[in-house]
Amino acid sequence: MATPGTDRQFAAAGDVADVVVGTAAVGTAVFGTVGVLRSVIRLSVAGLLACAALSGVQAQNPGPIPQVTVDESAQAYRRIHVDVEYEPNEAIAGFEIWYSDTAFVSIDDAELHSVIRVAETENLAREPVGGAFDECWSGGLPLNRDGAGNLVVAPGASNWSCSLSGMVPGVEQWIAVVPTGADGGMLLDTEGLEPVPGRTDVPDERTPPPDTRPVTYALGSVILSAIALLSFLYWRDARRGRSRSRLAHLYVAPALIALATLTFYPILYGMWLAFTNADQTRLGDEAWVGLTNFLTVFASPGLWRVTLFTFVWAISNVVAHVFLGLVLALALNSSGLRGRTFYRTVLLLPWAIPGYISILAWNGMLQPDGLINAVLDTGIDFFAGATSARIVVILVNIWLGVPFMMMMLSGALQALSTDMFEAAEVDGVSRWDQFRFLTFPNLKGTLVPVSLLSFIWTFNSFNTIYLLTRGNPYVAFGEPGATDTLITYVFAVAFEYGRYGVAAAWSVVVFLMLVGFSWVYLQRTRATEAAA
Amino acid sequence: MTTRTLAERWYVPAEIRALRGWIPFAALVNLVVAGGETLRGEGDSLRIVVAAVVLFALLRLCLPDGAGAWRRQVARPIALVILILGVYSLVEGQPTPYELWASTWLLVPSALTLYWLSAGLSGTWSAGNGDSRVAELGLGRNRLVAPRLEKLALHTFLIHAIGLVVVPVVWILDVAVSPGNILGGAIGDAFTLDHFRTVLGGENFWVWTRNSVVVAVGTTIVGLLLAIPAGYAFSRYNFSGRKGAMFVFMLIQMFPGIVILVPYFMVMKTLGLLNTSIGLIIAYSVTALPLCVWMLKGFFDAVPRALEEAAVLDGCTQLEVFLRIVLPLSLPAVAITALFSFLTAWNEFLLALVFNTSNDAYTLPVGLSSMIPATGQQWGDFAAASLVVSIPIVVLFVLFQKALIQGLSAGSVKG
């Protein structure tokens, strides 16, 4: 499963790499430590920038040395608080924070912790609270992040402080801050650093097990009320003298209780969660926060884009499913077709093969070195561009869904009376007119519910997009990706960002949208049927 | 205008009728090819294909109507130009399957058009020389030719559809037996069983398979134990709350899974059922329950009531009636429902992904997809494992397709 930030913060890693490559190139020539290996991996990410950066490293004047102090009073769990003061200087384009659990003089013996850029901060958006690992301040205000997720400090500032995360408790850590120039090169002698020791003694502590009693009580009361309802109905039947149905309630009871506990209760629980601040760290002791989550949903920058794409995705799929399914069903049902069983069996394959396998197979075929590119003799990365990725996920899902529609419509076609068509044949009605005036109107009774069902399924489908693109390509920090639908985005909010409350609010909004659409669709089709 | 006989007025050669349908289809196929050429950035071929699309459209407009000769005089040169374009692209292009296929869709339609506009009865008719003798002969011939042309078109269409369906299957087969991790490459150029050895010799695959089997079998048993009595009660008894309960069962099928995903996860977490098979069994049997109940109700409805009444007269209790009469009679239907819930549990991905975080608890869907992470993808091993997993499933599906589809449409549409 993806951890927060693997895909969505990829652009950030790229920017970090820009700054690091200079060091990597120097280090590779001299040492061979783990740190270098790490940098080399980055080097390959950043590509060709290394050569450009190499030339400028030693030529820089040693810049002003930042004064680093560790604030022991601001200890936090796995965090060390550092204050950094320096003379503002135009040559400084950023800072790198290096750390190690031993005293080090060369960054080759240390690990890069974070990168802070010096740039104009005017137009940057505030980062969401709790959305990132490090928290940094300058002049008492939290630092903003740029579009790629890097912390940014204003050019005029002369100090900043950071609460560095990921520090092992009870162990001395050595921290050094190195300013970097505009070309990514270090402004300090990287072989003679004087790191500052610091430690956090807040102990490792298991979070207390969540209080499960409310859920247990709720489940118990749901079961009890289901039993009470069934007993009441049983008693009412007995009083009315319907002796034949004596056992009916007993037969229905297991299924109904199972549904009540594992479907009704979760639905209600989900609606409750939408009004609370539940997240990964608060489980079982979430608190009521009113409509905050819904405000978050409606204020989120990608809301309309992701909604629009979801509807485009669902509607284009349903139209293609119904059209292709109908054409194939008509072809399979034409009289005297040889090899009908063979054709039908093969055409059923996309439905018979487990969905995740065929989706992953398409994923492989669409890779730049995959089959499609081999056949076309090209090297296109279909998942790189927003438009091409969107088209590809829709096409793959069409491929998956046609057989189901084909079989449903095929069944409906077989149920039509053949007399009607024989009569039409005798009267010399053309094939097209037969379809238009006989087949299609008689199929409507099947088409309306089946297309609605297909819409709901496609709207709710998760596997195709998750297994093909995971919502990528990346659009902007914290926003849904270009191929995210509402469903995959709700999944990301819940299980990648860990914000259960917000995800529950999204779910409620999605559900209302779906109900609204289905209702309008049924009303409209009924209206057209009444008019026809 | 001279008076025409009934035969003359009725007669349009079957070949011309066929062309009226085929030429737009050929234009459509060439439009698809044009899309492919745009992706490849091959300017020359793209121009040829776009020209062909335009020419096919013109050709369709100029197909003879039997009234005069001018249409044929326009249509034949157009068809000839397309034919020449086809020959050119065949000679110039590489002999890859894709390019051969693309040129075929230029060559064959244009050659057929040329032939049918020039020779035989249809040629005479297109030239405007269709007298009553030609019409009578032609009408007789149409009865013979028209069905054959129709079959030909049908098979061509279905073969193309099958091609689209089969491509990923062939690809998986090829990747599974190709050495290394190659995604493209020629089909069937090398053969190795290394991937099967890696997959079947490794531990992970068997762990995932064991989890999947436990979950799928457990789901089937629990699901049926819940669904059979409920389906029977809905089918046979008229009890208070029947209508309401049936409506609820139908409504739940429409519910988006995502709405209950988060709370489901929380409930499972509080009950300590994450990373266990029991959690998945419970979740699957409940999510598949409504459809199973509807399917079973449909099947039980088909068992005649008279049998049960006779058994009651003979002194059976209600439970005995159910166990001795109804259940054995509807055993095939129960088997289909069982197969259905087995397949659902075997293929389910989202819940398994959310509920299981450790490799030891992965089911096959999550396990197989974990072989294709963002980096270090093992396509060969994945393909081999996919084959092992899907072949039995596909065989089951194909064997029972009719019954499955029947049950499913009874459950989802009629409901």
GROMACS .gro file of N, CA and C in nm, chain A residues 1 212 215 236-237 242 244 247-249 251-252 254-256 259 262-264 266-267 269-270 283 327 334 336-338 343-346 348 350-354 356-357 360-362 364-365 367 369 371 375-376 378 380 399 407-408 431 456 460 462-463 466-467 487 490-491 495 500 511, chain B residues 39-40 98 150-151 154-155 157-158 162 164-169 171-172 183-184 226 229-230 232-233 237-240 248-249 252 254-256 258-260 262-266 269-270 282 286 289 318-319 347 349-350 353-354 365 369 379 382 386 389-390 394 397-398 401 405 408-409:
model
  414
    1MET      N    1   0.084  -0.120   0.000
    1MET     CA    2   0.000   0.000   0.000
    1MET      C    3   0.087   0.124   0.000
  212THR      N    4  -1.270   0.078   2.275
  212THR     CA    5  -1.358   0.013   2.179
  212THR      C    6  -1.498  -0.003   2.233
  215VAL      N    7  -1.810   0.128   2.025
  215VAL     CA    8  -1.843   0.047   1.908
  215VAL      C    9  -1.909  -0.083   1.950
  236ARG      N   10  -4.681  -1.018   1.609
  236ARG     CA   11  -4.795  -0.963   1.538
  236ARG      C   12  -4.855  -1.068   1.444
  237ASP      N   13  -4.768  -1.142   1.376
  237ASP     CA   14  -4.816  -1.248   1.288
  237ASP      C   15  -4.890  -1.355   1.366
  242ARG      N   16  -5.145  -1.603   1.150
  242ARG     CA   17  -5.074  -1.655   1.032
  242ARG      C   18  -4.978  -1.763   1.077
  244ARG      N   19  -4.878  -2.025   0.935
  244ARG     CA   20  -4.788  -2.082   0.835
  244ARG      C   21  -4.653  -2.012   0.831
  247LEU      N   22  -4.213  -1.980   1.115
  247LEU     CA   23  -4.068  -1.989   1.116
  247LEU      C   24  -4.000  -1.882   1.031
  248ALA      N   25  -4.081  -1.807   0.954
  248ALA     CA   26  -4.021  -1.715   0.857
  248ALA      C   27  -3.925  -1.618   0.923
  249HIS      N   28  -3.969  -1.561   1.035
  249HIS     CA   29  -3.883  -1.461   1.098
  249HIS      C   30  -3.753  -1.522   1.147
  251TYR      N   31  -3.603  -1.769   0.999
  251TYR     CA   32  -3.520  -1.791   0.881
  251TYR      C   33  -3.452  -1.662   0.838
  252VAL      N   34  -3.524  -1.551   0.845
  252VAL     CA   35  -3.468  -1.426   0.796
  252VAL      C   36  -3.370  -1.366   0.896
  254PRO      N   37  -3.092  -1.448   1.076
  254PRO     CA   38  -2.946  -1.438   1.062
  254PRO      C   39  -2.904  -1.336   0.958
  255ALA      N   40  -2.968  -1.342   0.840
  255ALA     CA   41  -2.929  -1.251   0.733
  255ALA      C   42  -2.954  -1.107   0.773
  256LEU      N   43  -3.068  -1.084   0.836
  256LEU     CA   44  -3.104  -0.947   0.869
  256LEU      C   45  -3.012  -0.891   0.977
  259LEU      N   46  -2.680  -0.810   0.819
  259LEU     CA   47  -2.688  -0.684   0.744
  259LEU      C   48  -2.692  -0.565   0.837
  262LEU      N   49  -2.337  -0.517   0.991
  262LEU     CA   50  -2.223  -0.491   0.904
  262LEU      C   51  -2.257  -0.407   0.782
  263THR      N   52  -2.381  -0.360   0.771
  263THR     CA   53  -2.409  -0.266   0.664
  263THR      C   54  -2.479  -0.140   0.717
  264PHE      N   55  -2.591  -0.160   0.786
  264PHE     CA   56  -2.662  -0.041   0.836
  264PHE      C   57  -2.577   0.034   0.937
  266PRO      N   58  -2.244   0.038   0.986
  266PRO     CA   59  -2.134   0.115   0.926
  266PRO      C   60  -2.182   0.239   0.850
  267ILE      N   61  -2.298   0.229   0.785
  267ILE     CA   62  -2.346   0.346   0.712
  267ILE      C   63  -2.372   0.461   0.809
  269TYR      N   64  -2.255   0.490   1.113
  269TYR     CA   65  -2.127   0.525   1.174
  269TYR      C   66  -2.049   0.618   1.082
  270GLY      N   67  -2.053   0.588   0.950
  270GLY     CA   68  -1.983   0.671   0.853
  270GLY      C   69  -2.039   0.812   0.852
  283LEU      N   70  -0.850   0.737   1.708
  283LEU     CA   71  -0.944   0.633   1.672
  283LEU      C   72  -1.020   0.595   1.797
  327VAL      N   73  -2.435  -0.394  -2.992
  327VAL     CA   74  -2.389  -0.437  -3.125
  327VAL      C   75  -2.344  -0.584  -3.119
  334SER      N   76  -2.766  -1.314  -3.431
  334SER     CA   77  -2.816  -1.324  -3.567
  334SER      C   78  -2.829  -1.471  -3.603
  336GLY      N   79  -2.846  -1.839  -3.752
  336GLY     CA   80  -2.759  -1.924  -3.834
  336GLY      C   81  -2.613  -1.887  -3.828
  337LEU      N   82  -2.570  -1.823  -3.718
  337LEU     CA   83  -2.429  -1.789  -3.705
  337LEU      C   84  -2.351  -1.913  -3.666
  338ARG      N   85  -2.249  -1.944  -3.745
  338ARG     CA   86  -2.167  -2.059  -3.710
  338ARG      C   87  -2.065  -2.021  -3.604
  343TYR      N   88  -1.756  -1.789  -3.024
  343TYR     CA   89  -1.748  -1.643  -3.016
  343TYR      C   90  -1.792  -1.594  -2.878
  344ARG      N   91  -1.905  -1.650  -2.831
  344ARG     CA   92  -1.958  -1.601  -2.704
  344ARG      C   93  -1.860  -1.629  -2.592
  345THR      N   94  -1.803  -1.750  -2.593
  345THR     CA   95  -1.709  -1.785  -2.486
  345THR      C   96  -1.588  -1.693  -2.486
  346VAL      N   97  -1.532  -1.669  -2.605
  346VAL     CA   98  -1.413  -1.584  -2.610
  346VAL      C   99  -1.449  -1.441  -2.570
  348LEU      N  100  -1.658  -1.349  -2.368
  348LEU     CA  101  -1.684  -1.339  -2.223
  348LEU      C  102  -1.556  -1.326  -2.142
  350PRO      N  103  -1.308  -1.113  -2.091
  350PRO     CA  104  -1.278  -1.000  -2.003
  350PRO      C  105  -1.358  -1.004  -1.873
  351TRP      N  106  -1.473  -1.070  -1.878
  351TRP     CA  107  -1.554  -1.080  -1.757
  351TRP      C  108  -1.507  -1.197  -1.671
  352ALA      N  109  -1.463  -1.305  -1.738
  352ALA     CA  110  -1.426  -1.426  -1.665
  352ALA      C  111  -1.290  -1.413  -1.598
  353ILE      N  112  -1.197  -1.347  -1.666
  353ILE     CA  113  -1.064  -1.329  -1.606
  353ILE      C  114  -1.078  -1.235  -1.487
  354PRO      N  115  -1.016  -1.268  -1.373
  354PRO     CA  116  -1.024  -1.176  -1.259
  354PRO      C  117  -0.983  -1.034  -1.301
  356TYR      N  118  -0.856  -0.768  -1.163
  356TYR     CA  119  -0.727  -0.707  -1.132
  356TYR      C  120  -0.617  -0.759  -1.222
  357ILE      N  121  -0.631  -0.886  -1.267
  357ILE     CA  122  -0.527  -0.941  -1.353
  357ILE      C  123  -0.529  -0.874  -1.490
  360LEU      N  124  -0.396  -0.516  -1.465
  360LEU     CA  125  -0.250  -0.510  -1.454
  360LEU      C  126  -0.185  -0.551  -1.586
  361ALA      N  127  -0.249  -0.644  -1.659
  361ALA     CA  128  -0.196  -0.681  -1.790
  361ALA      C  129  -0.198  -0.561  -1.884
  362TRP      N  130  -0.309  -0.487  -1.881
  362TRP     CA  131  -0.316  -0.365  -1.965
  362TRP      C  132  -0.211  -0.265  -1.920
  364GLY      N  133   0.079  -0.332  -1.803
  364GLY     CA  134   0.206  -0.374  -1.861
  364GLY      C  135   0.212  -0.348  -2.011
  365MET      N  136   0.099  -0.372  -2.080
  365MET     CA  137   0.099  -0.353  -2.225
  365MET      C  138   0.114  -0.207  -2.263
  367GLN      N  139   0.293   0.019  -2.096
  367GLN     CA  140   0.420   0.079  -2.055
  367GLN      C  141   0.498   0.124  -2.180
  369ASP      N  142   0.779   0.043  -2.281
  369ASP     CA  143   0.840  -0.069  -2.352
  369ASP      C  144   0.743  -0.186  -2.364
  371LEU      N  145   0.369  -0.388  -2.501
  371LEU     CA  146   0.326  -0.446  -2.628
  371LEU      C  147   0.270  -0.341  -2.724
  375VAL      N  148   0.403  -0.282  -3.092
  375VAL     CA  149   0.325  -0.300  -3.214
  375VAL      C  150   0.328  -0.174  -3.299
  376LEU      N  151   0.314  -0.059  -3.234
  376LEU     CA  152   0.312   0.067  -3.307
  376LEU      C  153   0.453   0.113  -3.342
  378THR      N  154   0.664   0.254  -3.129
  378THR     CA  155   0.683   0.385  -3.066
  378THR      C  156   0.732   0.364  -2.923
  380ILE      N  157   0.579   0.560  -2.642
  380ILE     CA  158   0.498   0.661  -2.573
  380ILE      C  159   0.468   0.616  -2.431
  399TRP      N  160  -1.318  -0.191  -2.208
  399TRP     CA  161  -1.282  -0.329  -2.243
  399TRP      C  162  -1.334  -0.426  -2.137
  407MET      N  163  -2.397  -0.979  -2.237
  407MET     CA  164  -2.475  -1.094  -2.194
  407MET      C  165  -2.613  -1.053  -2.145
  408MET      N  166  -2.621  -0.940  -2.073
  408MET     CA  167  -2.751  -0.894  -2.025
  408MET      C  168  -2.844  -0.866  -2.143
  431ARG      N  169  -3.372  -0.416  -4.228
  431ARG     CA  170  -3.307  -0.453  -4.104
  431ARG      C  171  -3.299  -0.336  -4.005
  456ILE      N  172  -2.389   0.316  -1.196
  456ILE     CA  173  -2.354   0.315  -1.054
  456ILE      C  174  -2.227   0.235  -1.032
  460ASN      N  175  -1.870   0.386  -0.903
  460ASN     CA  176  -1.810   0.335  -0.779
  460ASN      C  177  -1.684   0.253  -0.803
  462PHE      N  178  -1.320   0.117  -0.857
  462PHE     CA  179  -1.197   0.162  -0.794
  462PHE      C  180  -1.076   0.097  -0.859
  463ASN      N  181  -1.090  -0.032  -0.889
  463ASN     CA  182  -0.974  -0.112  -0.929
  463ASN      C  183  -0.904  -0.057  -1.053
  466TYR      N  184  -0.708   0.262  -0.977
  466TYR     CA  185  -0.604   0.240  -0.876
  466TYR      C  186  -0.491   0.156  -0.934
  467LEU      N  187  -0.524   0.052  -1.008
  467LEU     CA  188  -0.420  -0.038  -1.057
  467LEU      C  189  -0.350   0.014  -1.182
  487ILE      N  190  -1.414   0.838  -0.609
  487ILE     CA  191  -1.395   0.718  -0.528
  487ILE      C  192  -1.248   0.697  -0.496
  490VAL      N  193  -1.138   0.960  -0.248
  490VAL     CA  194  -1.182   0.932  -0.111
  490VAL      C  195  -1.090   0.828  -0.048
  491PHE      N  196  -1.054   0.728  -0.126
  491PHE     CA  197  -0.961   0.625  -0.077
  491PHE      C  198  -0.829   0.690  -0.037
  495PHE      N  199  -0.695   0.655   0.333
  495PHE     CA  200  -0.593   0.556   0.366
  495PHE      C  201  -0.453   0.597   0.326
  500TYR      N  202  -0.974   1.025   0.823
  500TYR     CA  203  -1.099   0.949   0.814
  500TYR      C  204  -1.222   1.038   0.814
  511PHE      N  205  -2.219   1.005  -0.214
  511PHE     CA  206  -2.342   0.927  -0.211
  511PHE      C  207  -2.461   1.014  -0.252
  571LEU      N  208  -0.024   0.877  -3.317
  571LEU     CA  209   0.062   0.843  -3.204
  571LEU      C  210   0.205   0.817  -3.251
  572ARG      N  211   0.218   0.753  -3.368
  572ARG     CA  212   0.351   0.719  -3.415
  572ARG      C  213   0.422   0.838  -3.474
  630TYR      N  214   0.074  -0.517  -3.751
  630TYR     CA  215  -0.010  -0.398  -3.747
  630TYR      C  216  -0.020  -0.332  -3.883
  682GLU      N  217  -2.361  -1.139  -4.571
  682GLU     CA  218  -2.393  -1.099  -4.435
  682GLU      C  219  -2.308  -1.178  -4.335
  683LYS      N  220  -2.297  -1.309  -4.359
  683LYS     CA  221  -2.216  -1.393  -4.270
  683LYS      C  222  -2.072  -1.346  -4.271
  686LEU      N  223  -2.036  -1.041  -4.069
  686LEU     CA  224  -2.053  -1.074  -3.928
  686LEU      C  225  -1.926  -1.136  -3.871
  687HIS      N  226  -1.870  -1.232  -3.947
  687HIS     CA  227  -1.750  -1.299  -3.898
  687HIS      C  228  -1.632  -1.202  -3.892
  689PHE      N  229  -1.643  -0.886  -3.838
  689PHE     CA  230  -1.664  -0.801  -3.722
  689PHE      C  231  -1.630  -0.876  -3.593
  690LEU      N  232  -1.683  -0.998  -3.583
  690LEU     CA  233  -1.661  -1.073  -3.459
  690LEU      C  234  -1.514  -1.110  -3.441
  694ILE      N  235  -1.291  -1.029  -3.126
  694ILE     CA  236  -1.217  -1.132  -3.055
  694ILE      C  237  -1.070  -1.094  -3.046
  696LEU      N  238  -0.946  -0.798  -3.018
  696LEU     CA  239  -0.931  -0.701  -2.910
  696LEU      C  240  -0.937  -0.770  -2.774
  697VAL      N  241  -1.024  -0.871  -2.765
  697VAL     CA  242  -1.041  -0.938  -2.636
  697VAL      C  243  -0.920  -1.023  -2.602
  698VAL      N  244  -0.863  -1.085  -2.706
  698VAL     CA  245  -0.762  -1.187  -2.682
  698VAL      C  246  -0.623  -1.129  -2.659
  699VAL      N  247  -0.600  -1.006  -2.709
  699VAL     CA  248  -0.465  -0.948  -2.701
  699VAL      C  249  -0.403  -0.957  -2.561
  700PRO      N  250  -0.473  -0.910  -2.455
  700PRO     CA  251  -0.408  -0.918  -2.324
  700PRO      C  252  -0.380  -1.062  -2.281
  701VAL      N  253  -0.468  -1.153  -2.321
  701VAL     CA  254  -0.449  -1.292  -2.282
  701VAL      C  255  -0.322  -1.347  -2.347
  703TRP      N  256  -0.078  -1.177  -2.452
  703TRP     CA  257   0.036  -1.104  -2.395
  703TRP      C  258   0.080  -1.168  -2.263
  704ILE      N  259  -0.018  -1.199  -2.178
  704ILE     CA  260   0.018  -1.262  -2.049
  704ILE      C  261   0.088  -1.394  -2.074
  715LEU      N  262   0.866  -0.667  -2.163
  715LEU     CA  263   0.723  -0.641  -2.179
  715LEU      C  264   0.681  -0.647  -2.324
  716GLY      N  265   0.764  -0.596  -2.414
  716GLY     CA  266   0.726  -0.594  -2.555
  716GLY      C  267   0.781  -0.715  -2.625
  758LEU      N  268  -2.633  -1.797   0.565
  758LEU     CA  269  -2.718  -1.681   0.590
  758LEU      C  270  -2.825  -1.667   0.482
  761PRO      N  271  -3.172  -1.971   0.419
  761PRO     CA  272  -3.298  -1.956   0.493
  761PRO      C  273  -3.373  -1.830   0.455
  762ALA      N  274  -3.297  -1.720   0.437
  762ALA     CA  275  -3.363  -1.594   0.403
  762ALA      C  276  -3.431  -1.603   0.267
  764TYR      N  277  -3.537  -1.866   0.120
  764TYR     CA  278  -3.652  -1.956   0.130
  764TYR      C  279  -3.771  -1.884   0.193
  765ALA      N  280  -3.743  -1.810   0.299
  765ALA     CA  281  -3.852  -1.739   0.366
  765ALA      C  282  -3.916  -1.637   0.272
  769TYR      N  283  -4.301  -1.763   0.238
  769TYR     CA  284  -4.390  -1.714   0.343
  769TYR      C  285  -4.430  -1.570   0.318
  770ASN      N  286  -4.553  -1.542   0.360
  770ASN     CA  287  -4.598  -1.404   0.356
  770ASN      C  288  -4.604  -1.355   0.500
  771PHE      N  289  -4.498  -1.293   0.546
  771PHE     CA  290  -4.491  -1.255   0.686
  771PHE      C  291  -4.482  -1.103   0.698
  772SER      N  292  -4.509  -1.054   0.817
  772SER     CA  293  -4.501  -0.910   0.839
  772SER      C  294  -4.359  -0.864   0.815
  780VAL      N  295  -3.517  -0.344   0.125
  780VAL     CA  296  -3.387  -0.310   0.184
  780VAL      C  297  -3.277  -0.392   0.119
  781PHE      N  298  -3.304  -0.520   0.096
  781PHE     CA  299  -3.203  -0.606   0.032
  781PHE      C  300  -3.168  -0.554  -0.106
  784ILE      N  301  -2.959  -0.207  -0.090
  784ILE     CA  302  -2.820  -0.215  -0.046
  784ILE      C  303  -2.726  -0.247  -0.162
  786MET      N  304  -2.735  -0.122  -0.439
  786MET     CA  305  -2.707   0.000  -0.512
  786MET      C  306  -2.608   0.089  -0.436
  787PHE      N  307  -2.579   0.052  -0.312
  787PHE     CA  308  -2.501   0.142  -0.227
  787PHE      C  309  -2.355   0.144  -0.268
  788PRO      N  310  -2.296   0.264  -0.280
  788PRO     CA  311  -2.154   0.268  -0.314
  788PRO      C  312  -2.070   0.213  -0.201
  790ILE      N  313  -1.776   0.267  -0.122
  790ILE     CA  314  -1.684   0.361  -0.058
  790ILE      C  315  -1.748   0.424   0.065
  791VAL      N  316  -1.882   0.437   0.065
  791VAL     CA  317  -1.947   0.502   0.178
  791VAL      C  318  -1.925   0.422   0.305
  792ILE      N  319  -1.924   0.288   0.290
  792ILE     CA  320  -1.905   0.210   0.413
  792ILE      C  321  -1.761   0.165   0.429
  794VAL      N  322  -1.473   0.333   0.496
  794VAL     CA  323  -1.405   0.390   0.613
  794VAL      C  324  -1.465   0.336   0.743
  795PRO      N  325  -1.597   0.346   0.763
  795PRO     CA  326  -1.652   0.291   0.886
  795PRO      C  327  -1.629   0.140   0.900
  796TYR      N  328  -1.635   0.068   0.788
  796TYR     CA  329  -1.607  -0.075   0.791
  796TYR      C  330  -1.470  -0.101   0.848
  797PHE      N  331  -1.374  -0.023   0.797
  797PHE     CA  332  -1.236  -0.035   0.841
  797PHE      C  333  -1.227  -0.009   0.991
  798MET      N  334  -1.299   0.096   1.036
  798MET     CA  335  -1.293   0.130   1.179
  798MET      C  336  -1.354   0.018   1.263
  801LYS      N  337  -1.121  -0.264   1.275
  801LYS     CA  338  -1.006  -0.231   1.357
  801LYS      C  339  -1.041  -0.244   1.505
  802THR      N  340  -1.158  -0.191   1.543
  802THR     CA  341  -1.195  -0.200   1.684
  802THR      C  342  -1.219  -0.343   1.725
  814ILE      N  343  -1.631  -1.235   0.696
  814ILE     CA  344  -1.753  -1.166   0.740
  814ILE      C  345  -1.790  -1.056   0.641
  818VAL      N  346  -2.130  -1.067   0.391
  818VAL     CA  347  -2.237  -0.969   0.407
  818VAL      C  348  -2.254  -0.886   0.281
  821LEU      N  349  -2.436  -1.083   0.031
  821LEU     CA  350  -2.561  -1.140   0.080
  821LEU      C  351  -2.686  -1.098   0.001
  850GLN      N  352  -4.211  -2.837   0.905
  850GLN     CA  353  -4.164  -2.737   0.808
  850GLN      C  354  -4.015  -2.751   0.781
  851LEU      N  355  -3.939  -2.776   0.887
  851LEU     CA  356  -3.795  -2.788   0.870
  851LEU      C  357  -3.761  -2.908   0.783
  879ASN      N  358  -1.202  -1.284  -0.624
  879ASN     CA  359  -1.154  -1.174  -0.708
  879ASN      C  360  -1.154  -1.039  -0.640
  881PHE      N  361  -1.084  -0.703  -0.449
  881PHE     CA  362  -0.956  -0.635  -0.432
  881PHE      C  363  -0.960  -0.526  -0.325
  882LEU      N  364  -1.060  -0.438  -0.331
  882LEU     CA  365  -1.055  -0.316  -0.249
  882LEU      C  366  -1.056  -0.346  -0.099
  885LEU      N  367  -0.745  -0.503   0.015
  885LEU     CA  368  -0.635  -0.406   0.018
  885LEU      C  369  -0.639  -0.324   0.146
  886VAL      N  370  -0.760  -0.284   0.185
  886VAL     CA  371  -0.774  -0.196   0.301
  886VAL      C  372  -0.755  -0.274   0.431
  897PRO      N  373  -0.544  -1.134  -0.497
  897PRO     CA  374  -0.549  -1.006  -0.569
  897PRO      C  375  -0.448  -0.904  -0.516
  901SER      N  376  -0.098  -0.792  -0.710
  901SER     CA  377  -0.076  -0.653  -0.749
  901SER      C  378   0.046  -0.598  -0.676
  911TRP      N  379   0.731  -0.843  -1.397
  911TRP     CA  380   0.621  -0.874  -1.488
  911TRP      C  381   0.615  -1.022  -1.521
  914PHE      N  382   0.472  -1.209  -1.236
  914PHE     CA  383   0.331  -1.173  -1.225
  914PHE      C  384   0.248  -1.248  -1.328
  918SER      N  385  -0.046  -1.505  -1.260
  918SER     CA  386  -0.181  -1.475  -1.309
  918SER      C  387  -0.240  -1.595  -1.382
  921VAL      N  388  -0.348  -1.857  -1.144
  921VAL     CA  389  -0.468  -1.818  -1.070
  921VAL      C  390  -0.590  -1.818  -1.159
  922SER      N  391  -0.577  -1.764  -1.281
  922SER     CA  392  -0.700  -1.740  -1.356
  922SER      C  393  -0.747  -1.859  -1.438
  926VAL      N  394  -1.134  -1.919  -1.497
  926VAL     CA  395  -1.194  -1.901  -1.629
  926VAL      C  396  -1.265  -2.029  -1.671
  929PHE      N  397  -1.586  -2.049  -1.492
  929PHE     CA  398  -1.678  -1.947  -1.545
  929PHE      C  399  -1.738  -1.992  -1.677
  930VAL      N  400  -1.651  -2.042  -1.765
  930VAL     CA  401  -1.698  -2.081  -1.898
  930VAL      C  402  -1.794  -2.199  -1.887
  933GLN      N  403  -2.125  -2.064  -1.739
  933GLN     CA  404  -2.161  -1.927  -1.778
  933GLN      C  405  -2.312  -1.906  -1.785
  937ILE      N  406  -2.504  -1.637  -1.551
  937ILE     CA  407  -2.565  -1.518  -1.610
  937ILE      C  408  -2.713  -1.513  -1.576
  940LEU      N  409  -2.750  -1.413  -1.217
  940LEU     CA  410  -2.711  -1.275  -1.196
  940LEU      C  411  -2.818  -1.181  -1.249
  941SER      N  412  -2.873  -1.214  -1.367
  941SER     CA  413  -2.972  -1.121  -1.421
  941SER      C  414  -3.101  -1.131  -1.340
   0.00000   0.00000   0.00000
